[in-house]
mmCIF file of C-alpha atoms in Angstrom:
data_model
loop_
_atom_site.group_PDB
_atom_site.id
_atom_site.type_symbol
_atom_site.label_atom_id
_atom_site.label_comp_id
_atom_site.label_asym_id
_atom_site.label_seq_id
_atom_site.Cartn_x
_atom_site.Cartn_y
_atom_site.Cartn_z
ATOM 1 C CA MET A 1446 -20.650 -7.566 -14.446
ATOM 2 C CA THR A 1447 -20.095 -3.988 -14.962
ATOM 3 C CA ASN A 1448 -17.278 -4.307 -12.534
ATOM 4 C CA ASN A 1449 -15.338 -5.911 -14.658
ATOM 5 C CA VAL A 1450 -15.257 -3.561 -17.472
ATOM 6 C CA CYS A 1451 -12.491 -0.609 -16.897
ATOM 7 C CA GLY A 1452 -13.722 3.011 -17.307
ATOM 8 C CA THR A 1453 -13.272 5.401 -19.885
ATOM 9 C CA SER A 1454 -12.763 7.895 -17.546
ATOM 10 C CA ARG A 1455 -9.620 9.535 -16.937
ATOM 11 C CA ILE A 1456 -10.721 10.333 -13.171
ATOM 12 C CA VAL A 1457 -7.400 9.593 -10.501
ATOM 13 C CA GLY A 1458 -8.457 8.054 -7.303
ATOM 14 C CA CYS A 1459 -6.167 8.158 -4.319
ATOM 15 C CA ARG A 1460 -7.112 5.279 -1.323
ATOM 16 C CA PHE A 1461 -4.768 5.973 1.433
ATOM 17 C CA THR A 1462 -4.204 5.800 5.194
ATOM 18 C CA LEU A 1463 -2.348 8.398 7.180
ATOM 19 C CA SER A 1464 -0.520 6.929 10.164
ATOM 20 C CA VAL A 1465 0.469 9.326 13.105
ATOM 21 C CA MET A 1466 3.076 7.341 15.547
ATOM 22 C CA SER A 1467 1.623 9.113 18.706
ATOM 23 C CA ASP A 1468 -1.374 8.750 21.539
ATOM 24 C CA ASP A 1469 -2.551 11.878 20.052
ATOM 25 C CA PHE A 1470 -3.424 10.654 16.206
ATOM 26 C CA VAL A 1471 -6.621 11.476 15.938
ATOM 27 C CA ARG A 1472 -6.271 14.940 16.533
ATOM 28 C CA VAL A 1473 -3.489 15.280 14.317
ATOM 29 C CA ILE A 1474 -5.442 13.427 10.919
ATOM 30 C CA LEU A 1475 -8.808 15.081 11.694
ATOM 31 C CA SER A 1476 -6.987 18.729 11.891
ATOM 32 C CA ALA A 1477 -4.588 17.779 8.798
ATOM 33 C CA ILE A 1478 -8.080 16.884 6.518
ATOM 34 C CA GLU A 1479 -9.885 19.991 7.997
ATOM 35 C CA GLU A 1480 -7.102 22.438 6.984
ATOM 36 C CA THR A 1481 -7.019 20.968 3.758
ATOM 37 C CA ASP A 1482 -9.297 22.262 0.665
ATOM 38 C CA THR A 1483 -11.041 19.502 -0.529
ATOM 39 C CA SER A 1484 -13.605 21.417 -2.449
ATOM 40 C CA LYS A 1485 -12.310 20.230 -5.714
ATOM 41 C CA VAL A 1486 -12.342 16.508 -5.022
ATOM 42 C CA TRP A 1487 -14.517 13.690 -4.390
ATOM 43 C CA LYS A 1488 -13.574 12.352 -0.760
ATOM 44 C CA GLN A 1489 -14.670 9.491 1.467
ATOM 45 C CA THR A 1490 -13.209 8.436 4.811
ATOM 46 C CA ASP A 1491 -13.939 5.246 6.691
ATOM 47 C CA ASP A 1492 -12.235 3.537 9.826
ATOM 48 C CA VAL A 1493 -9.847 2.168 7.327
ATOM 49 C CA SER A 1494 -8.855 4.476 4.955
ATOM 50 C CA THR A 1495 -9.680 7.884 3.098
ATOM 51 C CA CYS A 1496 -10.435 7.836 -0.660
ATOM 52 C CA ILE A 1497 -9.779 11.443 -2.993
ATOM 53 C CA ARG A 1498 -11.022 11.381 -6.445
ATOM 54 C CA GLY A 1499 -11.028 13.806 -9.100
ATOM 55 C CA ARG A 1500 -8.655 15.338 -11.801
ATOM 56 C CA GLU A 1501 -4.973 14.234 -11.220
ATOM 57 C CA SER A 1502 -3.794 17.772 -10.038
ATOM 58 C CA HIS A 1503 -6.263 18.320 -7.579
ATOM 59 C CA VAL A 1504 -5.957 14.603 -6.110
ATOM 60 C CA PHE A 1505 -2.294 14.968 -5.697
ATOM 61 C CA ASP A 1506 -2.549 18.643 -4.168
ATOM 62 C CA VAL A 1507 -5.039 17.285 -1.710
ATOM 63 C CA VAL A 1508 -3.071 14.199 -0.542
ATOM 64 C CA LYS A 1509 0.378 16.139 -0.393
ATOM 65 C CA ALA A 1510 -1.357 19.018 1.670
ATOM 66 C CA ILE A 1511 -3.190 16.621 4.139
ATOM 67 C CA TYR A 1512 0.427 14.743 4.545
ATOM 68 C CA VAL A 1513 2.398 17.968 5.056
ATOM 69 C CA ALA A 1514 -0.438 19.322 7.524
ATOM 70 C CA ALA A 1515 0.107 16.307 9.888
ATOM 71 C CA ALA A 1516 3.684 15.747 9.138
ATOM 72 C CA LYS A 1517 4.576 19.437 10.279
ATOM 73 C CA THR A 1518 3.949 18.630 13.579
ATOM 74 C CA GLY A 1519 7.448 16.600 13.956
ATOM 75 C CA LYS A 1520 5.436 13.183 14.792
ATOM 76 C CA HIS A 1521 6.737 10.489 12.790
ATOM 77 C CA VAL A 1522 3.784 10.242 9.962
ATOM 78 C CA VAL A 1523 3.571 7.752 7.457
ATOM 79 C CA LEU A 1524 1.258 7.695 3.971
ATOM 80 C CA ASN A 1525 0.514 4.625 2.799
ATOM 81 C CA GLY A 1526 -1.501 5.098 -0.575
ATOM 82 C CA THR A 1527 -2.441 3.543 -3.648
ATOM 83 C CA PHE A 1528 -3.026 5.926 -6.577
ATOM 84 C CA SER A 1529 -5.283 4.832 -9.847
ATOM 85 C CA ILE A 1530 -6.435 5.658 -13.003
ATOM 86 C CA GLY A 1531 -8.675 3.649 -15.666
ATOM 87 C CA CYS A 1532 -10.577 1.653 -13.749
ATOM 88 C CA PRO A 1533 -12.923 0.863 -12.273
ATOM 89 C CA GLY A 1534 -16.130 1.666 -14.670
ATOM 90 C CA ASP A 1535 -17.904 3.501 -12.132
ATOM 91 C CA SER A 1536 -18.978 7.100 -12.855
ATOM 92 C CA GLU A 1537 -19.410 8.331 -8.955
ATOM 93 C CA GLY A 1538 -17.295 11.938 -8.634
ATOM 94 C CA ASP A 1539 -16.786 12.315 -12.552
ATOM 95 C CA VAL A 1540 -18.656 15.898 -11.444
ATOM 96 C CA TYR A 1541 -15.251 16.681 -10.319
ATOM 97 C CA MET A 1542 -13.713 16.163 -13.445
ATOM 98 C CA THR A 1543 -15.082 19.522 -14.978
ATOM 99 C CA GLU A 1544 -13.187 21.535 -12.359
ATOM 100 C CA ASP A 1545 -10.237 23.756 -13.741
ATOM 101 C CA ASP A 1546 -6.341 22.943 -12.597
ATOM 102 C CA VAL A 1547 -6.267 25.751 -10.432
ATOM 103 C CA VAL A 1548 -4.930 23.676 -7.349
ATOM 104 C CA LEU A 1549 -5.993 25.246 -3.930
ATOM 105 C CA ASN A 1550 -3.240 24.017 -1.461
ATOM 106 C CA GLU A 1551 -0.082 24.570 -3.057
ATOM 107 C CA GLU A 1552 0.900 27.888 -1.656
ATOM 108 C CA LYS A 1553 0.198 27.052 1.761
ATOM 109 C CA ALA A 1554 2.188 23.727 1.599
ATOM 110 C CA ARG A 1555 5.146 25.477 -0.327
ATOM 111 C CA ASP A 1556 5.950 27.284 3.058
ATOM 112 C CA THR A 1557 6.693 24.174 5.212
ATOM 113 C CA THR A 1558 9.339 22.102 4.028
ATOM 114 C CA PHE A 1559 11.007 18.763 5.471
ATOM 115 C CA GLU A 1560 12.816 15.529 4.226
ATOM 116 C CA VAL A 1561 10.791 12.675 3.617
ATOM 117 C CA SER A 1562 11.895 8.719 2.594
ATOM 118 C CA THR A 1563 9.712 7.157 0.322
ATOM 119 C CA GLN A 1564 9.169 3.834 -1.411
ATOM 120 C CA PHE A 1565 6.728 3.452 -4.356
ATOM 121 C CA ALA A 1566 5.658 0.784 -7.188
ATOM 122 C CA LEU A 1567 4.096 1.626 -10.172
ATOM 123 C CA TYR A 1568 1.491 -1.012 -11.963
ATOM 124 C CA PRO A 1569 0.685 -0.524 -15.396
ATOM 125 C CA MET A 1570 -2.055 -3.146 -16.158
ATOM 126 C CA ASN A 1571 -2.632 -5.162 -19.132
ATOM 127 C CA THR A 1572 0.215 -4.524 -20.880
ATOM 128 C CA PRO A 1573 3.304 -6.531 -21.795
ATOM 129 C CA THR A 1574 5.778 -3.724 -21.886
ATOM 130 C CA TYR A 1575 4.720 -2.861 -18.063
ATOM 131 C CA MET A 1576 8.433 -3.386 -17.225
ATOM 132 C CA ASP A 1577 9.601 -0.790 -19.404
ATOM 133 C CA ILE A 1578 6.985 1.731 -18.423
ATOM 134 C CA ILE A 1579 8.138 1.330 -14.622
ATOM 135 C CA ALA A 1580 11.895 1.407 -15.813
ATOM 136 C CA ASP A 1581 11.543 4.844 -17.846
ATOM 137 C CA GLN A 1582 10.212 6.511 -14.892
ATOM 138 C CA VAL A 1583 13.608 6.103 -13.194
ATOM 139 C CA ASN A 1584 14.568 9.109 -15.589
ATOM 140 C CA VAL A 1585 12.022 11.607 -13.449
ATOM 141 C CA ALA A 1586 13.349 10.579 -10.202
ATOM 142 C CA LYS A 1587 16.934 11.495 -11.345
ATOM 143 C CA GLU A 1588 15.750 14.768 -12.913
ATOM 144 C CA HIS A 1589 14.560 15.962 -9.602
ATOM 145 C CA GLY A 1590 17.338 14.740 -7.661
ATOM 146 C CA THR A 1591 15.195 12.376 -5.628
ATOM 147 C CA LEU A 1592 16.283 8.905 -6.630
ATOM 148 C CA THR A 1593 18.035 7.035 -3.786
ATOM 149 C CA GLY A 1594 18.027 3.687 -5.289
ATOM 150 C CA GLY A 1595 15.789 0.224 -5.849
ATOM 151 C CA VAL A 1596 14.572 -2.139 -3.083
ATOM 152 C CA HIS A 1597 12.757 -5.480 -3.736
ATOM 153 C CA TYR A 1598 9.498 -4.253 -5.054
ATOM 154 C CA ALA A 1599 9.763 -0.787 -4.913
ATOM 155 C CA THR A 1600 11.758 2.129 -5.843
ATOM 156 C CA ARG A 1601 13.005 4.500 -2.915
ATOM 157 C CA LEU A 1602 13.175 8.352 -3.066
ATOM 158 C CA ASP A 1603 14.130 10.696 -0.819
ATOM 159 C CA GLY A 1604 14.357 14.409 -0.734
ATOM 160 C CA GLU A 1605 12.025 17.650 0.312
ATOM 161 C CA VAL A 1606 8.464 16.564 0.396
ATOM 162 C CA ARG A 1607 7.583 18.600 -2.700
ATOM 163 C CA ASP A 1608 10.250 17.130 -4.436
ATOM 164 C CA VAL A 1609 9.383 13.704 -3.760
ATOM 165 C CA PHE A 1610 5.615 14.374 -4.259
ATOM 166 C CA GLN A 1611 6.407 16.159 -7.993
ATOM 167 C CA THR A 1612 8.186 12.966 -8.913
ATOM 168 C CA LEU A 1613 5.707 10.498 -7.570
ATOM 169 C CA GLN A 1614 2.874 12.647 -9.843
ATOM 170 C CA GLU A 1615 5.197 12.803 -12.570
ATOM 171 C CA SER A 1616 5.641 9.151 -12.504
ATOM 172 C CA PHE A 1617 2.112 8.512 -12.439
ATOM 173 C CA HIS A 1618 1.426 10.773 -15.219
ATOM 174 C CA ASN A 1619 3.893 9.583 -17.858
ATOM 175 C CA ALA A 1620 2.963 5.812 -17.117
ATOM 176 C CA GLN A 1621 -0.920 6.420 -17.753
ATOM 177 C CA GLU A 1622 0.089 8.064 -20.955
ATOM 178 C CA GLN A 1623 1.254 4.687 -21.626
ATOM 179 C CA ALA A 1624 -1.264 2.228 -20.249
ATOM 180 C CA SER A 1625 -4.750 3.028 -19.791
ATOM 181 C CA HIS A 1626 -5.081 1.212 -16.226
ATOM 182 C CA VAL A 1627 -2.285 2.055 -13.777
ATOM 183 C CA VAL A 1628 -2.031 1.868 -10.060
ATOM 184 C CA MET A 1629 0.727 3.142 -8.186
ATOM 185 C CA THR A 1630 1.719 2.356 -4.318
ATOM 186 C CA VAL A 1631 3.502 4.974 -2.345
ATOM 187 C CA ASN A 1632 4.740 4.706 1.184
ATOM 188 C CA VAL A 1633 5.875 8.195 2.420
ATOM 189 C CA SER A 1634 7.764 8.614 5.485
ATOM 190 C CA ALA A 1635 8.792 11.749 7.678
ATOM 191 C CA ASN A 1636 10.391 12.245 11.145
ATOM 192 C CA SER A 1637 11.349 8.417 11.555
ATOM 193 C CA PRO A 1638 13.440 7.617 14.597
ATOM 194 C CA SER A 1639 15.456 5.177 12.194
ATOM 195 C CA LYS A 1640 18.342 5.535 10.844
ATOM 196 C CA LYS A 1641 18.247 5.879 7.116
ATOM 197 C CA ALA A 1642 18.727 2.771 5.354
ATOM 198 C CA ASN A 1643 20.673 4.549 2.414
ATOM 199 C CA MET B 279 18.466 -4.581 -18.332
ATOM 200 C CA THR B 280 18.008 -7.771 -15.792
ATOM 201 C CA ASN B 281 15.747 -5.744 -13.876
ATOM 202 C CA ASN B 282 13.431 -5.598 -16.809
ATOM 203 C CA VAL B 283 12.667 -9.775 -16.765
ATOM 204 C CA CYS B 284 9.966 -11.409 -14.646
ATOM 205 C CA GLY B 285 11.778 -14.123 -12.344
ATOM 206 C CA THR B 286 10.479 -17.570 -12.448
ATOM 207 C CA SER B 287 11.212 -18.333 -9.125
ATOM 208 C CA ARG B 288 8.164 -18.782 -7.151
ATOM 209 C CA ILE B 289 9.399 -16.443 -4.235
ATOM 210 C CA VAL B 290 7.049 -14.832 -2.296
ATOM 211 C CA GLY B 291 7.835 -11.496 -0.823
ATOM 212 C CA CYS B 292 5.872 -8.889 1.323
ATOM 213 C CA ARG B 293 7.168 -5.401 1.928
ATOM 214 C CA PHE B 294 4.996 -3.821 4.637
ATOM 215 C CA THR B 295 4.801 -0.808 7.142
ATOM 216 C CA LEU B 296 3.491 -1.500 10.322
ATOM 217 C CA SER B 297 2.085 1.476 12.038
ATOM 218 C CA VAL B 298 1.254 1.752 15.779
ATOM 219 C CA MET B 299 -0.705 4.900 16.751
ATOM 220 C CA SER B 300 0.974 5.270 20.230
ATOM 221 C CA ASP B 301 4.057 7.363 21.401
ATOM 222 C CA ASP B 302 5.148 3.786 22.429
ATOM 223 C CA PHE B 303 5.530 2.686 18.808
ATOM 224 C CA VAL B 304 8.796 1.414 18.417
ATOM 225 C CA ARG B 305 9.197 -0.730 21.538
ATOM 226 C CA VAL B 306 5.737 -2.362 20.310
ATOM 227 C CA ILE B 307 6.996 -2.752 16.625
ATOM 228 C CA LEU B 308 10.659 -4.162 17.857
ATOM 229 C CA SER B 309 8.644 -6.706 20.216
ATOM 230 C CA ALA B 310 6.310 -7.988 17.410
ATOM 231 C CA ILE B 311 9.257 -8.544 14.998
ATOM 232 C CA GLU B 312 11.519 -10.177 17.920
ATOM 233 C CA GLU B 313 8.680 -12.541 19.185
ATOM 234 C CA THR B 314 8.112 -14.105 15.838
ATOM 235 C CA ASP B 315 10.174 -16.543 14.248
ATOM 236 C CA THR B 316 11.543 -15.802 11.340
ATOM 237 C CA SER B 317 14.072 -18.358 10.441
ATOM 238 C CA LYS B 318 12.654 -19.638 7.362
ATOM 239 C CA VAL B 319 12.377 -16.587 5.460
ATOM 240 C CA TRP B 320 14.583 -13.683 3.927
ATOM 241 C CA LYS B 321 14.133 -10.239 6.418
ATOM 242 C CA GLN B 322 15.023 -6.722 6.026
ATOM 243 C CA THR B 323 14.005 -4.022 7.579
ATOM 244 C CA ASP B 324 14.954 -0.272 6.873
ATOM 245 C CA ASP B 325 13.887 3.081 7.907
ATOM 246 C CA VAL B 326 10.531 3.044 6.034
ATOM 247 C CA SER B 327 9.270 -0.687 5.659
ATOM 248 C CA THR B 328 10.097 -4.407 6.349
ATOM 249 C CA CYS B 329 10.581 -6.518 3.506
ATOM 250 C CA ILE B 330 9.866 -10.744 4.395
ATOM 251 C CA ARG B 331 10.573 -13.102 1.391
ATOM 252 C CA GLY B 332 10.244 -16.989 0.842
ATOM 253 C CA ARG B 333 7.850 -19.665 0.587
ATOM 254 C CA GLU B 334 4.285 -18.596 0.255
ATOM 255 C CA SER B 335 3.382 -20.085 3.515
ATOM 256 C CA HIS B 336 6.124 -18.893 5.667
ATOM 257 C CA VAL B 337 6.033 -15.240 4.195
ATOM 258 C CA PHE B 338 2.093 -15.046 5.342
ATOM 259 C CA ASP B 339 2.875 -16.883 8.804
ATOM 260 C CA VAL B 340 5.426 -14.364 9.465
ATOM 261 C CA VAL B 341 3.625 -11.607 8.180
ATOM 262 C CA LYS B 342 0.493 -12.215 10.577
ATOM 263 C CA ALA B 343 2.069 -13.360 13.428
ATOM 264 C CA ILE B 344 3.998 -9.981 13.574
ATOM 265 C CA TYR B 345 0.704 -7.976 13.117
ATOM 266 C CA VAL B 346 -1.023 -10.299 15.772
ATOM 267 C CA ALA B 347 1.917 -9.591 18.150
ATOM 268 C CA ALA B 348 1.714 -5.857 17.868
ATOM 269 C CA ALA B 349 -2.111 -5.631 18.145
ATOM 270 C CA LYS B 350 -2.708 -7.508 20.992
ATOM 271 C CA THR B 351 -1.414 -4.886 23.057
ATOM 272 C CA GLY B 352 -4.852 -3.192 22.218
ATOM 273 C CA LYS B 353 -3.386 -0.284 20.509
ATOM 274 C CA HIS B 354 -4.280 1.040 17.125
ATOM 275 C CA VAL B 355 -2.282 -0.944 14.773
ATOM 276 C CA VAL B 356 -2.616 -1.390 10.570
ATOM 277 C CA LEU B 357 -0.166 -3.247 8.577
ATOM 278 C CA ASN B 358 -0.282 -1.724 4.741
ATOM 279 C CA GLY B 359 1.504 -4.275 2.571
ATOM 280 C CA THR B 360 2.275 -5.542 -0.640
ATOM 281 C CA PHE B 361 2.426 -8.987 -1.479
ATOM 282 C CA SER B 362 4.368 -10.134 -4.663
ATOM 283 C CA ILE B 363 5.096 -12.946 -6.651
ATOM 284 C CA GLY B 364 6.791 -13.235 -10.142
ATOM 285 C CA CYS B 365 8.696 -10.450 -10.305
ATOM 286 C CA PRO B 366 11.819 -9.222 -10.111
ATOM 287 C CA GLY B 367 13.940 -11.127 -11.825
ATOM 288 C CA ASP B 368 16.714 -11.547 -8.923
ATOM 289 C CA SER B 369 17.320 -14.463 -6.880
ATOM 290 C CA GLU B 370 18.129 -13.156 -3.820
ATOM 291 C CA GLY B 371 16.949 -15.319 -0.701
ATOM 292 C CA ASP B 372 16.219 -18.107 -3.306
ATOM 293 C CA VAL B 373 17.981 -20.242 -0.988
ATOM 294 C CA TYR B 374 15.020 -19.859 1.693
ATOM 295 C CA MET B 375 12.538 -21.780 -1.263
ATOM 296 C CA THR B 376 14.269 -25.178 0.069
ATOM 297 C CA GLU B 377 12.475 -24.902 3.361
ATOM 298 C CA ASP B 378 9.842 -27.323 4.230
ATOM 299 C CA ASP B 379 6.013 -25.953 4.348
ATOM 300 C CA VAL B 380 5.879 -26.215 8.178
ATOM 301 C CA VAL B 381 4.923 -23.083 9.326
ATOM 302 C CA LEU B 382 6.611 -21.838 12.649
ATOM 303 C CA ASN B 383 4.280 -18.890 14.286
ATOM 304 C CA GLU B 384 0.637 -20.645 13.857
ATOM 305 C CA GLU B 385 0.117 -22.313 17.037
ATOM 306 C CA LYS B 386 1.367 -19.165 19.358
ATOM 307 C CA ALA B 387 -0.956 -16.882 16.842
ATOM 308 C CA ARG B 388 -3.882 -19.226 17.444
ATOM 309 C CA ASP B 389 -4.155 -18.104 20.485
ATOM 310 C CA THR B 390 -4.873 -14.884 19.957
ATOM 311 C CA THR B 391 -8.227 -13.721 18.457
ATOM 312 C CA PHE B 392 -9.363 -10.134 17.824
ATOM 313 C CA GLU B 393 -11.325 -8.456 15.062
ATOM 314 C CA VAL B 394 -9.696 -6.615 12.010
ATOM 315 C CA SER B 395 -10.963 -4.500 9.400
ATOM 316 C CA THR B 396 -9.201 -4.580 5.920
ATOM 317 C CA GLN B 397 -8.993 -3.663 2.719
ATOM 318 C CA PHE B 398 -7.106 -5.235 -0.127
ATOM 319 C CA ALA B 399 -6.743 -5.239 -3.873
ATOM 320 C CA LEU B 400 -5.361 -7.917 -6.370
ATOM 321 C CA TYR B 401 -3.312 -6.613 -9.537
ATOM 322 C CA PRO B 402 -2.497 -9.856 -11.876
ATOM 323 C CA MET B 403 -0.138 -8.465 -14.127
ATOM 324 C CA ASN B 404 0.336 -8.557 -17.953
ATOM 325 C CA THR B 405 -3.133 -10.650 -18.927
ATOM 326 C CA PRO B 406 -6.289 -9.128 -20.271
ATOM 327 C CA THR B 407 -8.026 -11.278 -18.494
ATOM 328 C CA TYR B 408 -6.887 -9.741 -14.789
ATOM 329 C CA MET B 409 -10.182 -7.962 -14.100
ATOM 330 C CA ASP B 410 -11.993 -12.099 -13.991
ATOM 331 C CA ILE B 411 -9.287 -13.317 -12.069
ATOM 332 C CA ILE B 412 -9.686 -10.211 -9.510
ATOM 333 C CA ALA B 413 -13.792 -11.067 -9.740
ATOM 334 C CA ASP B 414 -13.215 -14.472 -9.252
ATOM 335 C CA GLN B 415 -11.385 -14.208 -5.709
ATOM 336 C CA VAL B 416 -14.884 -12.491 -4.336
ATOM 337 C CA ASN B 417 -15.621 -16.217 -3.764
ATOM 338 C CA VAL B 418 -12.923 -16.921 -1.464
ATOM 339 C CA ALA B 419 -14.066 -14.020 0.772
ATOM 340 C CA LYS B 420 -17.479 -15.523 1.000
ATOM 341 C CA GLU B 421 -16.707 -18.923 1.659
ATOM 342 C CA HIS B 422 -14.692 -17.101 5.003
ATOM 343 C CA GLY B 423 -17.482 -15.133 5.700
ATOM 344 C CA THR B 424 -15.347 -11.996 5.665
ATOM 345 C CA LEU B 425 -16.459 -10.530 2.809
ATOM 346 C CA THR B 426 -18.146 -6.832 3.615
ATOM 347 C CA GLY B 427 -18.439 -5.053 0.436
ATOM 348 C CA GLY B 428 -16.424 -3.174 -2.090
ATOM 349 C CA VAL B 429 -15.154 0.302 -1.958
ATOM 350 C CA HIS B 430 -13.342 2.180 -4.695
ATOM 351 C CA TYR B 431 -10.026 0.605 -5.781
ATOM 352 C CA ALA B 432 -10.100 -2.152 -2.962
ATOM 353 C CA THR B 433 -12.119 -5.153 -1.539
ATOM 354 C CA ARG B 434 -13.410 -5.162 2.138
ATOM 355 C CA LEU B 435 -12.988 -7.941 4.862
ATOM 356 C CA ASP B 436 -14.248 -8.064 8.460
ATOM 357 C CA GLY B 437 -13.643 -10.971 10.786
ATOM 358 C CA GLU B 438 -11.323 -12.493 12.822
ATOM 359 C CA VAL B 439 -7.661 -11.950 12.382
ATOM 360 C CA ARG B 440 -7.307 -15.532 11.141
ATOM 361 C CA ASP B 441 -10.151 -15.693 9.124
ATOM 362 C CA VAL B 442 -9.047 -12.250 7.072
ATOM 363 C CA PHE B 443 -5.540 -13.678 6.604
ATOM 364 C CA GLN B 444 -6.443 -16.736 5.421
ATOM 365 C CA THR B 445 -8.777 -15.282 2.992
ATOM 366 C CA LEU B 446 -6.140 -12.898 1.520
ATOM 367 C CA GLN B 447 -3.491 -15.768 1.345
ATOM 368 C CA GLU B 448 -6.023 -18.040 -0.964
ATOM 369 C CA SER B 449 -6.971 -15.182 -2.800
ATOM 370 C CA PHE B 450 -3.061 -14.213 -3.881
ATOM 371 C CA HIS B 451 -2.551 -18.057 -4.214
ATOM 372 C CA ASN B 452 -5.545 -18.460 -6.868
ATOM 373 C CA ALA B 453 -4.705 -15.539 -8.686
ATOM 374 C CA GLN B 454 -0.878 -16.284 -8.883
ATOM 375 C CA GLU B 455 -2.004 -19.786 -10.452
ATOM 376 C CA GLN B 456 -4.009 -17.932 -13.442
ATOM 377 C CA ALA B 457 -0.636 -15.045 -13.807
ATOM 378 C CA SER B 458 2.485 -15.431 -13.636
ATOM 379 C CA HIS B 459 2.991 -11.988 -11.666
ATOM 380 C CA VAL B 460 0.656 -10.906 -9.085
ATOM 381 C CA VAL B 461 0.748 -8.073 -6.426
ATOM 382 C CA MET B 462 -1.784 -7.749 -3.547
ATOM 383 C CA THR B 463 -1.937 -4.650 -1.722
ATOM 384 C CA VAL B 464 -3.419 -5.046 1.901
ATOM 385 C CA ASN B 465 -4.700 -2.860 4.831
ATOM 386 C CA VAL B 466 -5.273 -4.506 7.727
ATOM 387 C CA SER B 467 -6.580 -2.480 11.026
ATOM 388 C CA ALA B 468 -7.246 -3.176 14.142
ATOM 389 C CA ASN B 469 -8.430 -1.422 17.277
ATOM 390 C CA SER B 470 -9.608 1.801 15.535
ATOM 391 C CA PRO B 471 -11.349 3.965 17.850
ATOM 392 C CA SER B 472 -13.447 5.208 14.248
ATOM 393 C CA LYS B 473 -16.667 3.461 13.979
ATOM 394 C CA LYS B 474 -16.502 0.633 11.410
ATOM 395 C CA ALA B 475 -18.340 1.862 8.198
ATOM 396 C CA ASN B 476 -20.304 -0.824 7.659
#
């Protein structure tokens, strides 16, 4: 079975749900996607989630840009996503791997700053050293000043949206240098009416 | 480091976000949690997510009950969660492992039926046969009539909420019989205004 074999391509994917806690959620989500330049990534939206695939730089750039565009409305916006590299073995979207690394949305996103609270988890597959790879990434969060603790099944980050996304991208990048197939789940929350836990 | 060692306890955990696409989201979420009997599980809610831990039967029972209570309002409600077993090595909540397997919320949830669309992914850690373990669970979904296809990084399920949750629980249960540490991400969506993809 072809789907039992991990791919050799280093294409990165992110399947995510953007949740907007507002009656106006459809307009906010569609506007956020519309505002974002997705020309360097493979993109597919269905009724459950959106999937972005391409070079690591562009996948993180696009997901961050969509999130920033939605959350800058001030509404409570949550991104739940899974970043993945090294699997499955299909090649759909590989054409986007020939793009250069000039990101398209960074400049616009840079003007918008707000605090986010995040819980994320890394899963390096098929390696007995996976817990060490995960533990090493705590240093990335410390360097960016975003680490605010561990919770069951996840690490917590708090800070400016750009610093948190930078932490996520570097942690993912480092992990995939040590394991071929890496998965990272993220939960990014902005404008929550709930009091911060920490 | 103690957090570098997987636990031997078979305590199951689920960390999830319940997103209600409505101005009224706070009331809907709090009511859903309030309506659910959580006396047989360890429970902690922070500003980003809720974590439920205990015996497999009760964790699935409680997560399903909270979801059903929120989605029966007819609002667009999405559950993003990660089920986990076999890690980390801490023992907090182990006291709940002595509970019996009589679930507390099944009867009430049984009266409420509605369709959900779901994308889920299994990650058996630290085993070279992980792709086979994942592929085997397709049969569980076929038996329950919930399988509606594969998408990048996930398997899609559609059907009555009880059948979809039963598929998720059995898939998770089977996988953890073959791998000590198993993670399962789920995205369950109800009452979406978007047209179904399949």
